[in-house]
Structures are given as C-alpha cells and as structure tokens.
C-alpha cells in the first residue's frame, strides 16, 4: 500500500499523531510518502502572518520529530516546491462577500469553502468585511491553490492508495480531500480528543459530516449492548453537572445553579432558543440552513416576528457561552442579536457571560429551538420537545428532534398545544458515541501529558534552542508593538475582560 502524508505546521498533538500513523504503516511494510512544508506558503493555519522565525521554529521541530521517528527505507521524505506566481487570470483579486468567497471554485473544485473557513476562524466573524481583509483573502487563496497543485502533481506521480489529513476543513487541508474524491483515493481524517491518549479516525469523511457520524453512531450502538444505555446516560448527566469529559471546557461552571432570568413568568408559553457559534460551521459545505437565510440569527428574527403580537409567548435566547470573550463590536452575529434585542419585546437575550443556568432555563421552558447546538439533543434527552429549525447537526437523523421543513412548520410546532417530546431513548446514541469515542484508537508511541504536550517514544519533541528563543523574542516585541498602538487592546490584555 502507498500511503501519503503532508505536513503544514507541527503543533502537538497533531504532529505526534501523524508520526504515530507513519510508524504504524512503516511497521506494516507500506510505502509512505511524506511531504513537508519548507516555509514556501504565503500563509498557513498556524502561521497566518508568515513569520519567518515561526517557520524556522516549525521546521526545526519537524526535524527533531523526524529524528525521533527514526524512519526506515520505506519512508520517503519530500519537500514542498516553491510557490509559483499566479496571474490575474488564475485567481480573482477581490470578493464582494464571504458568500461569494465560499462559492469560489478552482479547477472545478470548491476550495473557496476552505479559504472562508480559515479566515472566519481567524477573525471569529462569519460575515467579515472582504474588502478590509482583501489581502488576507488573496494570500490564503494563493496558498490553497499552491497546496492543491502540489498535491495533484504528487498524487499523479506517486499514486497513493490512502491519505491522512487533520480535520479537512481549513484552507491548507481541504484541497487534499477534494483531490482524493476527484482521483478516487481513500482518505482518513483524524482528531485527537482533549486529555485522552487516543485518536479518532473517520474514513472518507470529516468529523463534520452528519451522514458519516450518524452511520458511526449506529455502528457503535449495535456493537455494544450490555452497558451502552448506562454509558450514554452518564454523558448527558456529566454535561448537565458541568463535569469535564470529552469536551474541551465546561460552559456551565460559571453559571449559578437554578438561576432564571429576571421576570421569568411560568404562566407564559416560554420558548428557549439555544443558538450556535456561527463562525464554527459557516464555511462547512452542506451546513447552510435550508429554511433561514442568510443565517440562524435571521431565522430567530423571523420567528419573533410571527409571535410579536401574541403576549402569551416569551422567547429566551441563550447566546452560546463560547462567545464570552468575543467583542460585540467585532462580531456580526453578536451585533445582529443586539439588534433583535432592541427590536423585539418578546425576546430576552441571555448573553454569554451571564450566569443564568442553561439547564434551569431548559427545564422551565415549554419547548426548545436550536439550529444545531448540542443543547438540542440534550433537551430531547431531558424530555423536552426539541425543534431543529433547519440547521445541520450530528444528531439530526436520530429521530429525537422535530425536523420542520419550512418556517411555517416551525411556527406550527411552536403553536401546537401539548407538543409531545420525541422518545428520549433515541437521543442515547449521541451520548454513547461521545463517550465511546473516547476509547478510539489508543496511542502506542505517543503519550499525552497535557492538552498540547506529550512525548513520542519518551521524547518531548521540541525545536532547537536558537530558533525557539528567537521566535519567542520576536513574538514578544510584536505583541508589545501591537498593544502600544491599540490602547483598548492593551487594557483588555491587562484586565482579561
């Protein structure tokens, strides 16, 4: 078997996971091709501003990791070629909107999604100004095209049977998946759960693919019958208790147990809305909402409009706690929610930093609306009628949430008296997957010692001292310069608010 890897950035645990996979194939006698970035890209996910010192540190760490791997003759290390200049005919020079960027195709392939995904994550705004960030778009686009063309040539030359790639969503990685689909090459995407010495593999799909994840849920559920319900229930209970499991952080630890919003009237028809962080999924192909455009906040507005003259109803929007540290002035989603709050008297917005108990809100409301938030499946488990309003989610096909096909159907469900919750047991498969995936594939050579630290064959892979120190020094002075030129940012850094 011919297996292909390519390295753009070497953060822990991504780097060590690929070293683990390379060694596994090496020991199986497979031919392994490894393509390493040489700092030729204008930008990458881990070095967006193209710091040469960061590139040097990255290459130094790769060198030392490669030494720890001690590869056999089965492994061939190759270098990324220099970037070629692209003419005005090759790529557009400007985009009028993020939506136009997402729809951009190169060589017939949707690389625009990856470019938009990287930049949305970078700016934490799903509707960032494409004119203001024109140069950032262009350098990300050129880098993505370079990866695409390089991999296309490598695949033609080496004819790999399988490729491994991290995540598969961002600008530097999506071209690999697009080419694998085009050239009929098997691929695996991988993730590393926090605080676990295991890694997860998804064959011919990404972790965001609801169809693939649903199939995985079904397979896991059928593979284990003895303790599966107990395990599944424990995930939902841990989530509610704020316990850390396979989540990076608990969003409820700062909340005050049983606290509801001021003026909460149990005599009204109270509806809880748990939104999602749009910048986390806005540039994933197939995640567009078929009911509400351009996004879920617009959908909330349409729902509120239909109920604004009916005083029996009150809506409570719990803005995702993950957005706690994002400035409203710099984020389109938060600004849109602010406008809804000022426009509709039938809406109570619970902002990310507020200590209102999300689960007390869930318990006290008649129905729950989500657009893909995990709270949708949690509401189903806790016996609430849960409505997935056109959004995409990993639990969409379990049968535990209502799936309206139009705005009119959403309104009809909200108005329906005594709407029954769907069977609770249908939500269990989601919780079981969340915890059973923690078993994943155990690392044999890599041992995590922290979220972003660990050892490979007992070696903590580090860059050489000189490039590491030089990068840290230049990084420090760069941050000082930015802070001095931006007093508001400086105050924010000092007060952590």
Short mmCIF file of N, CA and C in Angstrom, two decimals, residues 179 419 483:
data_model
loop_
_atom_site.label_atom_id
_atom_site.label_comp_id
_atom_site.label_asym_id
_atom_site.label_seq_id
_atom_site.Cartn_x
_atom_site.Cartn_y
_atom_site.Cartn_z
N UNK A 179 -9.17 16.56 -3.82
CA UNK A 179 -8.41 15.78 -4.80
C UNK A 179 -8.60 14.28 -4.59
N UNK A 419 -47.35 19.75 22.67
CA UNK A 419 -46.47 19.05 21.73
C UNK A 419 -45.65 18.01 22.50
N UNK A 483 0.11 46.15 21.08
CA UNK A 483 -0.59 46.65 22.26
C UNK A 483 -0.42 48.15 22.43
#
